[in-house]
Amino acid sequence: MRKVIYSRPESLREVRTHYCAGCGHGIVHRLVAELIDELELREKTIAIAPVGCAVLAYNYWNFDTTEAAHGRPLAVATAIKRVQPDKFVFTYQGDGDLAAIGTNETIHAACRGENLTVVFVNNGVYGMTGGQMAPTTVLSQKTTTTALGRESKLHGHPLPLLEMLKVLEGVCYLERRALFSPQEIRKAKDALREAFKNQIEERGFSMVEILSPCPTYTKMTPIDNLKWIEKEIVKTYPLGRVK
Amino acid sequence: MASNRVLISGNEAFGEAAILSGCEFYAGYPITPQNELIQYMSRRMLEENRVFVQAESELASINMVFGASLSGVRSMTSSSSPGISLMQEGISYLAGCELPAVIINVMRGGPGLGNIAPSQADYFQSTRGGGHGDYRTPVLAPSSVAEIFKIIPRAFDIADRYRTPVIVLGDGMLGQMMEPVDKSLFDIEVKEYPKPWALRGCKGREPQLIKSLYLAPEALEELNLRLQGRYREIEREDVSFESSISLEDELVIVAYGSAARIAAGVIRKLKRENLDIGLFRPITLWPYPYKELGEISKKIKRFLVLEMSLPQMFEDVKLSLYSSNAEIDTLSRTGGVIPTEEEVIAKIKSILK
Ligand SMILES: Cc1ncc(C[n+]2csc(CCOP(=O)(O)OP(=O)(O)O)c2C)c(N)n1
Ligand code: SF4
């Protein structure tokens, strides 16, 4: 007898991807979609896509979605959840969105303890606008605006968002994971599951940061990009539960 | 004997009228001279079991309004000039996503931090779009506390009917003055608009999407042309103004909001000197009553535009009168200076001399 062990989740549409080869966004989209199916949330989900490469996330997801101005998803999400507390509301944001232009919205939604889930995809650059430095870019990393590598004196230090949010009373759960191996991807999914469940159980604000490759702007092969995350990036952004 | 009147400030009236109009969500950030409004909402919205959020900034307030509006509930925010500048990002997104919302601007002096005195200097910002892109926002300008109870329900109605953000333009004088109003004004009939487009989860239907991103230029042009079509409809259906003009009038003052109150005082005083002066008061600043004002210039040839901003509305008056040979003068004070009746009277006499 045949048994289906792997198939496209109902929450994921069958469309061609626009992401570059080796990009992490597609993997995270799928993890989110699998969890929404597994937790039977599809019919009560409202997702907020960011600007950035994931602005088209709604092309892939098969549930209600909207888009927010750059950095503002958590303000939008705050109101949706306050007005419709019975819905499952999550934001999907890049490091530029969450940790640069939207730092204010991020910190304050977390501080208020909004019962929301944030999927934070940290690829260390501004992908969509052409690979410029992000707040999360690590020291000595080359980007289109740090041609000789990020230098703390000139460009400031990398921003450890989870560690910053940790001190806030309103925050319930923070975890950092990565996508560099199937085992790690599974752990990322487990972390997302916990973050999703927290919202269902009304436990407050949860964020999962996922270290993700951007082969196009790290100018590495997809495999090298993953290895680099595993060897180097985790030194600045250690994996595991932060809160 | 129980009185049928209540004494209420303009800022509180904005809040109470919104609640009576079915506003389910309010988010705001303190800024003078509209603080009484956010304070009022912080108490009354909770009493009514509705949602109040004190946001961390005006950017957050307007984006919260965005989230509430796409959930299908009536939502509102308020601010004053510098705060409205910050909200322009969100107003443009609301327009692009065809989402209804009401935004109250209790204007103060600018540019920059300016001051906290009453002003009308955000006229261009409000009537010409303000944020980026090809969009317009209907703008309603009450001139008394009582009128706020008529304007706010109408603002929500226009917002829902055309799926557009609507701006209600007041100023520090209107916001902070208290006036007795008749309680019958509280009998507001709320018309419900079905919102099948709202995001409420896809149970029982296909998933829906609310966005303003259209990467193909032709698709974005199509959105913009659809919006323009709606703006033309608003221009046909929703122009409003008040005028008291007779053929004997020597001159017509054109003024809105608080400036129109000053004009009314001037007109009463000049009447005693047997000078007949008319008043034309636009209530919608966009769409502007171009045609109606133009009609008047067939009979009366002298106009004085009175505004608490350097000539801004003056340009709309010129557009209204472009084909007539009327004389148009202006009396404009800026920086929060309120024109006195005496200076307006002196100006009118110098024009008529
Ligand atoms: C107000 C505003 N400023 C700038 C931009 C341009 N912009 C679009 S995406 C982006 C960076 C996104 O980076 P990130 O959030 O890290 O996402 P990624 O593309 O890397 O996935 C910027 C600056 C914008 N859309 N809006
Ligand atoms: S630029 Fe980077 S983040 Fe954007 S799609 Fe390509 S690989 Fe992904």
XYZ file of C-alpha atoms and ligand atoms in Angstrom:
630
model
C 0.000 0.000 0.000
C 1.257 3.455 -0.863
C 1.367 6.173 1.756
C 1.772 9.884 1.048
C 4.587 11.209 3.187
C 5.242 14.531 1.515
C 2.979 16.782 -0.509
C 2.178 20.406 -1.091
C 0.320 21.869 1.895
C -3.131 23.253 1.158
C -1.882 26.615 2.439
C 0.718 26.787 -0.336
C -0.339 27.557 -3.890
C 1.056 25.771 -6.868
C 2.833 28.662 -8.589
C 6.297 29.260 -9.977
C 8.721 30.918 -7.593
C 10.120 34.382 -8.174
C 12.879 33.921 -5.579
C 16.481 33.427 -6.660
C 17.961 29.942 -6.636
C 19.032 29.044 -3.107
C 17.008 31.794 -1.419
C 15.700 31.024 2.062
C 12.338 32.752 1.688
C 10.799 29.823 -0.198
C 11.741 27.385 2.568
C 10.286 29.604 5.266
C 7.105 30.138 3.231
C 6.702 26.395 3.092
C 7.319 25.903 6.820
C 4.687 28.502 7.603
C 2.213 26.892 5.207
C 2.814 23.399 6.623
C 2.204 24.650 10.162
C -0.933 26.538 9.236
C -2.291 23.293 7.795
C -1.130 21.168 10.709
C -2.641 23.519 13.270
C -5.787 23.921 11.133
C -5.479 27.678 11.019
C -5.930 28.342 7.299
C -9.498 29.593 7.452
C -8.836 31.991 10.288
C -5.432 33.308 9.272
C -4.634 36.869 8.259
C -1.009 37.306 7.224
C 0.901 40.523 6.695
C 3.593 40.504 4.024
C 6.408 43.058 4.198
C 8.121 45.032 1.501
C 11.401 43.373 0.548
C 11.831 40.227 -1.487
C 8.933 38.616 0.382
C 6.503 41.332 -0.701
C 4.985 38.728 -3.007
C 4.499 36.160 -0.224
C 0.778 36.433 -0.884
C 1.280 34.895 -4.314
C 2.283 31.677 -2.587
C 0.009 31.520 0.432
C -3.503 30.287 0.205
C -5.121 32.295 2.988
C -6.111 35.941 3.610
C -3.162 38.292 3.224
C -2.317 41.939 3.103
C 0.765 44.032 2.634
C 2.046 46.821 4.858
C 4.225 49.843 4.277
C 7.945 49.267 4.838
C 8.435 48.516 8.529
C 4.795 48.870 9.562
C 3.492 45.275 9.601
C 3.343 45.124 13.385
C 1.233 48.266 13.643
C -1.150 46.810 11.059
C -1.142 43.447 12.831
C -1.817 45.055 16.200
C -5.078 46.504 14.956
C -6.188 43.388 13.079
C -5.670 41.250 16.168
C -7.336 43.766 18.492
C -10.357 43.992 16.237
C -10.462 40.267 15.427
C -8.985 38.501 18.464
C -10.329 35.140 17.280
C -8.141 35.196 14.148
C -4.585 33.943 13.717
C -2.463 36.937 12.728
C 1.200 36.813 11.824
C 3.713 39.125 10.185
C 6.479 37.952 7.891
C 9.359 40.417 7.852
C 12.933 40.826 6.706
C 15.740 42.373 8.707
C 15.461 45.716 6.900
C 11.737 45.793 7.575
C 11.865 44.694 11.184
C 15.152 46.068 12.451
C 15.651 49.306 10.483
C 12.662 51.308 9.295
C 10.264 49.372 11.519
C 12.307 49.180 14.727
C 9.853 51.437 16.494
C 6.795 49.422 15.519
C 8.636 46.194 16.409
C 9.742 47.274 19.858
C 6.397 48.768 20.798
C 4.205 45.910 19.596
C 6.510 43.592 21.566
C 6.441 45.864 24.589
C 2.650 46.039 24.543
C 2.695 42.258 24.501
C 0.422 42.028 21.476
C -0.735 38.444 21.042
C 0.978 38.086 17.659
C 3.528 35.922 15.891
C 6.456 37.351 13.948
C 8.377 35.365 11.359
C 11.655 37.244 11.069
C 13.777 36.243 8.096
C 17.299 37.512 8.665
C 19.371 37.296 5.496
C 21.760 40.053 6.566
C 21.127 42.329 3.578
C 18.468 44.374 1.865
C 17.710 41.873 -0.848
C 15.052 43.618 -2.863
C 16.806 46.934 -3.277
C 20.056 45.393 -4.426
C 22.059 44.003 -1.525
C 22.794 47.049 0.601
C 23.875 46.819 4.238
C 21.128 45.854 6.681
C 21.219 46.525 10.436
C 21.981 42.811 10.786
C 24.911 42.735 8.342
C 27.870 41.205 10.205
C 31.229 42.930 10.622
C 33.517 42.720 7.592
C 30.630 41.523 5.391
C 30.729 43.106 1.953
C 27.523 44.641 0.633
C 26.781 47.206 -2.060
C 27.001 49.987 0.536
C 29.910 48.499 2.482
C 32.193 47.745 -0.425
C 35.187 47.076 1.792
C 33.202 45.225 4.413
C 31.141 46.475 7.356
C 33.314 48.297 9.815
C 31.940 49.174 13.231
C 33.491 52.657 13.315
C 32.023 53.594 9.970
C 28.796 51.609 9.841
C 27.963 50.707 13.402
C 27.590 47.243 14.912
C 25.218 44.463 13.846
C 21.867 44.724 15.608
C 20.901 41.739 17.787
C 17.173 42.259 17.768
C 16.112 39.226 19.784
C 18.591 39.982 22.539
C 17.226 43.522 22.656
C 13.624 42.389 22.824
C 14.387 39.860 25.537
C 14.207 42.444 28.309
C 10.640 43.431 27.444
C 7.965 42.157 29.812
C 5.410 41.820 27.030
C 7.510 39.311 25.099
C 6.643 35.675 25.613
C 8.933 33.738 23.279
C 12.043 34.463 21.192
C 14.060 31.891 19.324
C 16.744 32.029 16.631
C 17.115 29.217 14.126
C 18.746 28.746 10.719
C 18.241 26.921 7.434
C 21.677 25.440 6.803
C 20.731 21.748 7.112
C 17.602 19.579 7.078
C 17.992 19.133 10.836
C 18.134 22.890 11.341
C 15.139 23.424 9.080
C 13.234 20.985 11.250
C 14.245 22.943 14.354
C 13.131 26.151 12.684
C 9.765 24.564 12.104
C 9.559 23.481 15.732
C 10.301 27.031 16.842
C 7.655 28.410 14.504
C 5.188 25.851 15.842
C 5.819 27.043 19.357
C 5.384 30.671 18.271
C 2.114 29.852 16.502
C 0.798 27.920 19.477
C 1.623 30.766 21.832
C -0.769 32.952 19.938
C -3.503 30.329 19.882
C -3.092 29.903 23.624
C -3.071 33.702 24.047
C 0.332 33.790 25.664
C 1.537 36.991 24.014
C 4.196 38.183 21.625
C 6.427 35.590 19.936
C 9.161 36.010 17.373
C 11.268 33.465 15.548
C 14.343 34.745 13.753
C 15.557 32.532 10.950
C 19.080 32.983 9.567
C 18.507 32.676 5.867
C 20.706 32.645 2.769
C 20.715 35.288 0.065
C 23.132 33.769 -2.459
C 22.528 36.606 -4.897
C 23.906 39.323 -2.655
C 26.374 37.370 -0.606
C 27.743 36.415 -4.010
C 28.163 32.825 -2.857
C 26.837 29.581 -4.189
C 23.756 28.426 -2.310
C 25.808 25.694 -0.583
C 28.634 28.080 0.378
C 26.092 30.554 1.689
C 24.632 27.903 3.991
C 28.094 26.858 5.176
C 28.960 30.486 5.863
C 25.843 30.883 7.991
C 26.708 27.691 9.891
C 30.355 28.651 10.474
C 30.383 32.440 10.660
C 26.996 34.071 11.043
C 26.068 32.065 14.118
C 29.030 33.668 15.915
C 27.221 37.010 15.783
C 23.738 35.495 16.013
C 23.900 32.366 18.182
C 21.147 29.836 17.621
C 18.732 28.747 20.270
C 16.062 30.076 22.542
C 16.676 33.661 23.607
C 13.592 33.891 25.812
C -35.959 71.376 34.200
C -33.651 69.008 32.392
C -31.839 70.823 29.650
C -31.665 69.355 26.207
C -28.279 70.932 25.637
C -24.777 69.859 26.540
C -21.612 71.911 26.687
C -18.855 70.154 24.814
C -15.522 71.051 23.227
C -14.794 70.552 19.554
C -12.199 67.885 20.258
C -14.617 65.922 22.436
C -17.336 66.388 19.849
C -15.085 64.811 17.205
C -14.726 61.793 19.473
C -18.357 61.500 20.540
C -19.624 61.974 16.982
C -17.281 59.201 15.825
C -18.594 56.861 18.501
C -22.163 57.691 17.537
C -21.215 56.999 13.912
C -20.146 53.468 14.769
C -16.387 53.967 14.985
C -15.082 50.665 16.372
C -11.384 51.454 16.379
C -9.375 54.513 17.300
C -5.596 54.861 17.528
C -3.803 58.120 18.205
C -0.741 59.858 19.535
C -0.795 63.029 21.666
C -0.161 66.378 20.014
C -1.523 69.787 20.939
C -4.128 71.128 20.158
C -5.973 67.801 19.774
C -5.052 66.087 23.047
C -8.582 66.278 24.458
C -9.661 64.053 21.582
C -7.315 61.136 22.288
C -8.020 61.533 26.019
C -11.749 61.430 25.405
C -11.440 58.349 23.208
C -9.253 56.538 25.748
C -12.178 56.597 28.146
C -15.260 56.495 25.932
C -14.122 53.753 23.539
C -13.522 51.431 26.474
C -16.907 52.310 27.966
C -18.447 51.317 24.649
C -16.433 48.082 24.496
C -14.585 49.228 21.392
C -10.874 49.326 20.663
C -8.642 52.203 21.695
C -4.865 52.106 21.250
C -2.426 54.804 22.249
C 0.132 54.262 19.507
C 3.856 54.937 19.765
C 3.786 57.403 16.871
C 1.571 58.819 14.172
C 3.125 56.344 11.731
C 1.908 53.540 13.943
C -1.521 55.171 14.491
C -2.318 55.422 10.813
C -1.043 51.919 10.124
C -3.183 50.604 12.963
C -6.122 52.329 11.312
C -5.063 50.487 8.149
C -5.239 47.137 9.966
C -8.595 47.886 11.572
C -10.041 49.122 8.312
C -9.024 46.047 6.350
C -10.746 44.048 9.086
C -13.946 45.752 7.992
C -14.622 48.038 10.946
C -15.032 51.803 11.009
C -11.768 53.266 12.171
C -10.375 56.686 12.915
C -7.301 58.551 14.032
C -6.630 62.172 14.806
C -3.647 64.438 15.030
C -2.411 67.933 14.366
C -0.254 69.228 11.523
C 3.217 67.708 12.217
C 1.560 64.409 13.094
C -0.508 64.464 9.917
C 2.695 64.901 7.912
C 3.885 61.621 9.415
C 0.591 59.981 8.582
C 0.847 60.830 4.912
C 2.617 57.539 4.226
C -0.302 55.593 5.642
C -2.921 57.788 3.986
C -1.369 57.063 0.604
C -1.413 53.320 1.376
C -5.055 53.517 2.501
C -5.906 55.241 -0.781
C -3.916 52.673 -2.774
C -5.574 49.770 -0.972
C -9.033 51.369 -1.282
C -9.595 51.316 2.455
C -12.041 53.588 4.279
C -10.853 55.601 7.272
C -11.440 58.955 8.917
C -8.491 61.181 9.785
C -9.034 64.319 11.830
C -6.523 67.145 11.553
C -6.851 69.795 14.253
C -4.463 72.151 12.496
C -1.782 74.281 14.144
C 0.820 76.719 12.847
C 3.683 75.425 10.689
C 5.929 74.656 8.884
C 8.104 72.494 11.060
C 7.296 72.413 14.721
C 5.611 75.786 14.220
C 3.438 76.475 17.208
C 0.224 75.295 18.820
C -1.971 78.184 17.716
C -4.939 77.624 15.368
C -4.074 77.651 11.696
C -5.382 76.565 8.313
C -1.988 76.070 6.729
C -2.498 72.402 5.816
C -5.029 73.250 3.100
C -2.809 72.246 0.192
C -1.556 69.149 1.982
C -5.120 67.980 2.581
C -6.774 68.927 -0.672
C -4.001 67.982 -3.090
C -3.238 64.514 -1.823
C -0.413 65.095 0.620
C 1.257 61.724 0.282
C 2.816 60.157 -2.784
C 0.908 59.026 -5.830
C -2.179 59.832 -7.869
C -4.827 60.044 -5.227
C -7.220 62.468 -3.588
C -8.909 62.506 -0.236
C -12.314 64.016 0.408
C -11.856 66.868 2.900
C -14.657 68.119 5.148
C -14.346 71.300 7.197
C -16.828 71.956 10.008
C -17.022 75.459 11.418
C -18.844 74.863 14.700
C -19.000 72.249 17.412
C -22.588 71.459 16.487
C -21.630 70.963 12.856
C -19.060 68.346 13.897
C -22.001 66.065 14.697
C -23.096 66.344 11.070
C -19.649 66.194 9.470
C -18.267 63.117 11.231
C -21.141 60.764 10.302
C -20.870 62.061 6.770
C -17.103 61.484 6.752
C -17.598 57.835 7.752
C -20.340 57.492 5.183
C -18.215 58.871 2.332
C -15.286 56.732 3.468
C -17.342 53.526 3.341
C -19.267 54.422 0.211
C -16.173 55.150 -1.872
C -13.643 53.051 0.053
C -11.381 56.009 0.632
C -9.661 57.786 3.508
C -11.498 61.012 4.377
C -9.916 63.996 6.087
C -11.809 66.190 8.513
C -10.071 69.512 8.770
C -10.462 71.536 11.927
C -8.067 73.819 13.748
C -7.008 74.530 17.294
C -9.755 77.103 17.754
C -12.558 74.728 16.769
C -10.944 71.837 18.662
C -10.600 73.663 21.920
C -13.628 75.909 22.101
C -16.673 74.723 23.975
C -20.160 75.314 22.655
C -23.581 74.213 23.778
C -25.078 71.710 21.393
C -28.546 70.296 21.157
C -28.712 66.652 22.204
C -30.918 65.880 19.237
C -27.687 66.054 17.220
C -26.766 62.782 18.883
C -29.462 60.963 16.926
C -27.139 59.732 14.247
C -28.411 57.112 11.885
C -25.619 54.727 10.978
C -25.835 53.248 7.522
C -24.161 49.863 7.283
C -22.101 49.108 4.217
C -21.414 45.495 3.349
C -17.664 44.874 3.200
C -17.178 41.605 1.350
C -13.594 42.662 0.615
C -12.578 42.701 4.284
C -10.000 40.219 5.556
C -11.670 38.039 8.142
C -10.123 34.664 7.364
C -11.054 32.596 4.308
C -13.640 30.336 5.966
C -16.320 29.590 3.395
C -14.718 31.581 0.575
C -11.563 31.950 -1.496
C -8.600 33.698 0.172
C -8.517 37.464 -0.308
C -5.722 39.956 -0.633
C -5.492 43.679 0.104
C -2.482 45.425 -1.417
C -1.305 48.451 -3.316
C 1.606 46.840 -5.158
C 1.067 46.541 -8.897
C 4.392 45.825 -10.539
C 3.038 46.020 -14.077
C 2.594 49.705 -14.992
C -0.609 48.945 -16.904
C -2.128 47.295 -13.845
C -1.236 50.236 -11.623
C -2.582 52.624 -14.227
C -5.813 50.658 -14.141
C -6.040 51.064 -10.344
C -5.354 54.780 -10.654
C -7.959 55.227 -13.367
C -10.471 53.347 -11.240
C -9.675 55.665 -8.333
C -9.991 58.700 -10.586
C -13.393 57.466 -11.728
C -14.461 57.332 -8.123
C -13.061 60.823 -7.495
C -15.144 62.150 -10.403
C -18.181 60.530 -8.802
C -17.384 62.184 -5.479
C -17.116 65.502 -7.323
C -20.573 64.948 -8.782
C -22.257 63.660 -5.636
C -20.599 65.105 -2.600
C -19.772 68.780 -3.020
C -21.177 70.864 -0.217
C -21.080 74.443 0.927
C -23.184 76.993 2.723
C -23.867 80.406 1.324
C -25.828 83.424 2.392
C -25.747 85.756 -0.534
C -28.204 88.271 -1.939
C -28.126 90.353 -5.079
C -27.574 93.506 -3.021
C -24.279 92.227 -1.651
C -21.306 94.468 -2.284
C -18.824 91.694 -1.765
C -18.687 88.016 -0.888
C -16.300 86.635 1.697
C -15.078 83.131 0.934
C -13.909 81.354 4.074
C -14.106 77.928 5.710
C -13.888 76.530 9.224
C -12.931 78.972 11.953
C -12.218 81.736 9.441
C -15.859 81.508 8.362
C -16.909 82.152 11.961
C -14.876 85.350 11.939
C -16.438 86.281 8.614
C -19.912 85.787 10.051
C -19.123 88.216 12.881
C -17.818 90.762 10.387
C -20.927 90.455 8.261
C -23.196 91.043 11.274
C -21.240 94.165 12.242
C -21.229 95.617 8.729
C -24.958 95.004 8.406
C -25.402 97.585 11.162
C -23.549 100.035 8.922
C -25.889 99.092 6.076
C -23.192 97.296 4.174
C -24.413 94.026 2.659
C -21.731 91.374 2.548
C -22.299 87.765 1.534
C -20.600 84.635 2.842
C -19.645 81.593 0.850
C -18.406 78.756 3.018
C -17.130 75.588 1.381
C -17.821 72.577 3.604
C -16.070 70.156 1.267
C -12.630 71.549 0.453
C -12.142 68.668 -1.918
C -14.241 68.330 -3.942
C -14.328 72.122 -4.035
C -17.573 73.882 -4.975
C -15.992 75.442 -8.077
C -19.178 75.532 -10.101
C -21.357 76.931 -7.348
C -18.911 79.694 -6.534
C -18.529 80.403 -10.244
C -22.307 80.888 -10.540
C -22.216 83.575 -7.857
C -19.630 85.554 -9.799
C -22.230 86.101 -12.511
C -24.010 88.429 -10.087
C -21.402 89.667 -7.680
C -18.029 90.940 -8.759
C -16.037 91.368 -5.560
C -14.626 88.576 -3.481
C -12.461 88.449 -0.403
C -10.795 85.160 0.481
C -10.249 85.033 4.226
C -7.956 82.302 5.480
C -5.644 81.498 8.373
C -2.897 80.502 5.960
C -0.938 82.347 3.320
C -3.004 82.273 0.187
C -3.854 78.615 -0.347
C -7.623 78.282 -0.724
C -7.282 81.502 -2.749
C -6.070 79.322 -5.634
C -9.292 77.317 -5.611
C -11.307 80.527 -5.564
C -9.347 81.750 -8.587
C -10.099 78.464 -10.347
C -13.793 78.906 -9.525
C -13.852 82.408 -10.948
C -11.430 82.021 -13.832
C -13.941 82.862 -16.518
C -15.475 85.822 -14.713
C -14.144 89.326 -14.454
C -14.523 89.398 -10.688
C -11.987 91.048 -8.417
C -10.499 88.667 -5.890
C -8.679 89.960 -2.879
C -7.202 88.046 0.010
C -6.744 88.509 3.694
C -4.372 85.871 4.963
C -2.774 85.538 8.366
C -0.291 82.834 9.132
C 1.734 81.343 11.964
C -1.339 80.865 14.118
C -2.433 84.517 14.028
C -6.219 84.740 14.044
C -7.522 87.605 11.906
C -9.576 90.070 13.936
C -12.985 91.272 12.874
C -11.584 94.808 12.833
C -8.861 94.031 10.352
C -11.292 92.196 8.101
C -13.695 95.154 8.268
C -10.872 97.563 7.437
C -9.882 95.388 4.490
C -13.416 95.232 3.151
C -13.825 98.994 3.453
C -10.577 99.552 1.590
C -11.771 97.270 -1.210
C -15.141 98.992 -1.458
C -13.718 102.495 -1.393
C 9.526 53.862 2.903
C 10.314 52.937 2.070
N 11.676 53.100 2.002
C 12.394 52.264 1.220
C 11.799 51.270 0.514
C 12.650 50.397 -0.371
N 12.844 49.033 0.104
C 12.112 48.016 -0.365
S 12.554 46.549 0.265
C 13.786 47.261 1.177
C 14.700 46.427 2.023
C 14.128 45.166 2.447
O 15.072 44.425 3.119
P 14.663 43.282 4.068
O 13.550 43.707 4.938
O 15.905 42.831 4.760
O 14.084 42.147 3.085
P 14.784 41.263 1.968
O 14.511 41.923 0.663
O 16.244 41.180 2.283
O 14.110 39.939 2.064
C 13.818 48.630 0.982
C 14.797 49.534 1.624
C 10.389 51.139 0.615
N 9.699 50.191 -0.029
N 9.688 51.985 1.397
S 17.809 38.766 -3.534
Fe 18.330 37.409 -1.870
S 16.567 37.471 -0.495
Fe 15.919 38.292 -2.463
S 15.067 36.570 -3.577
Fe 17.199 36.721 -4.191
S 18.263 35.392 -2.769
Fe 16.253 35.772 -1.900
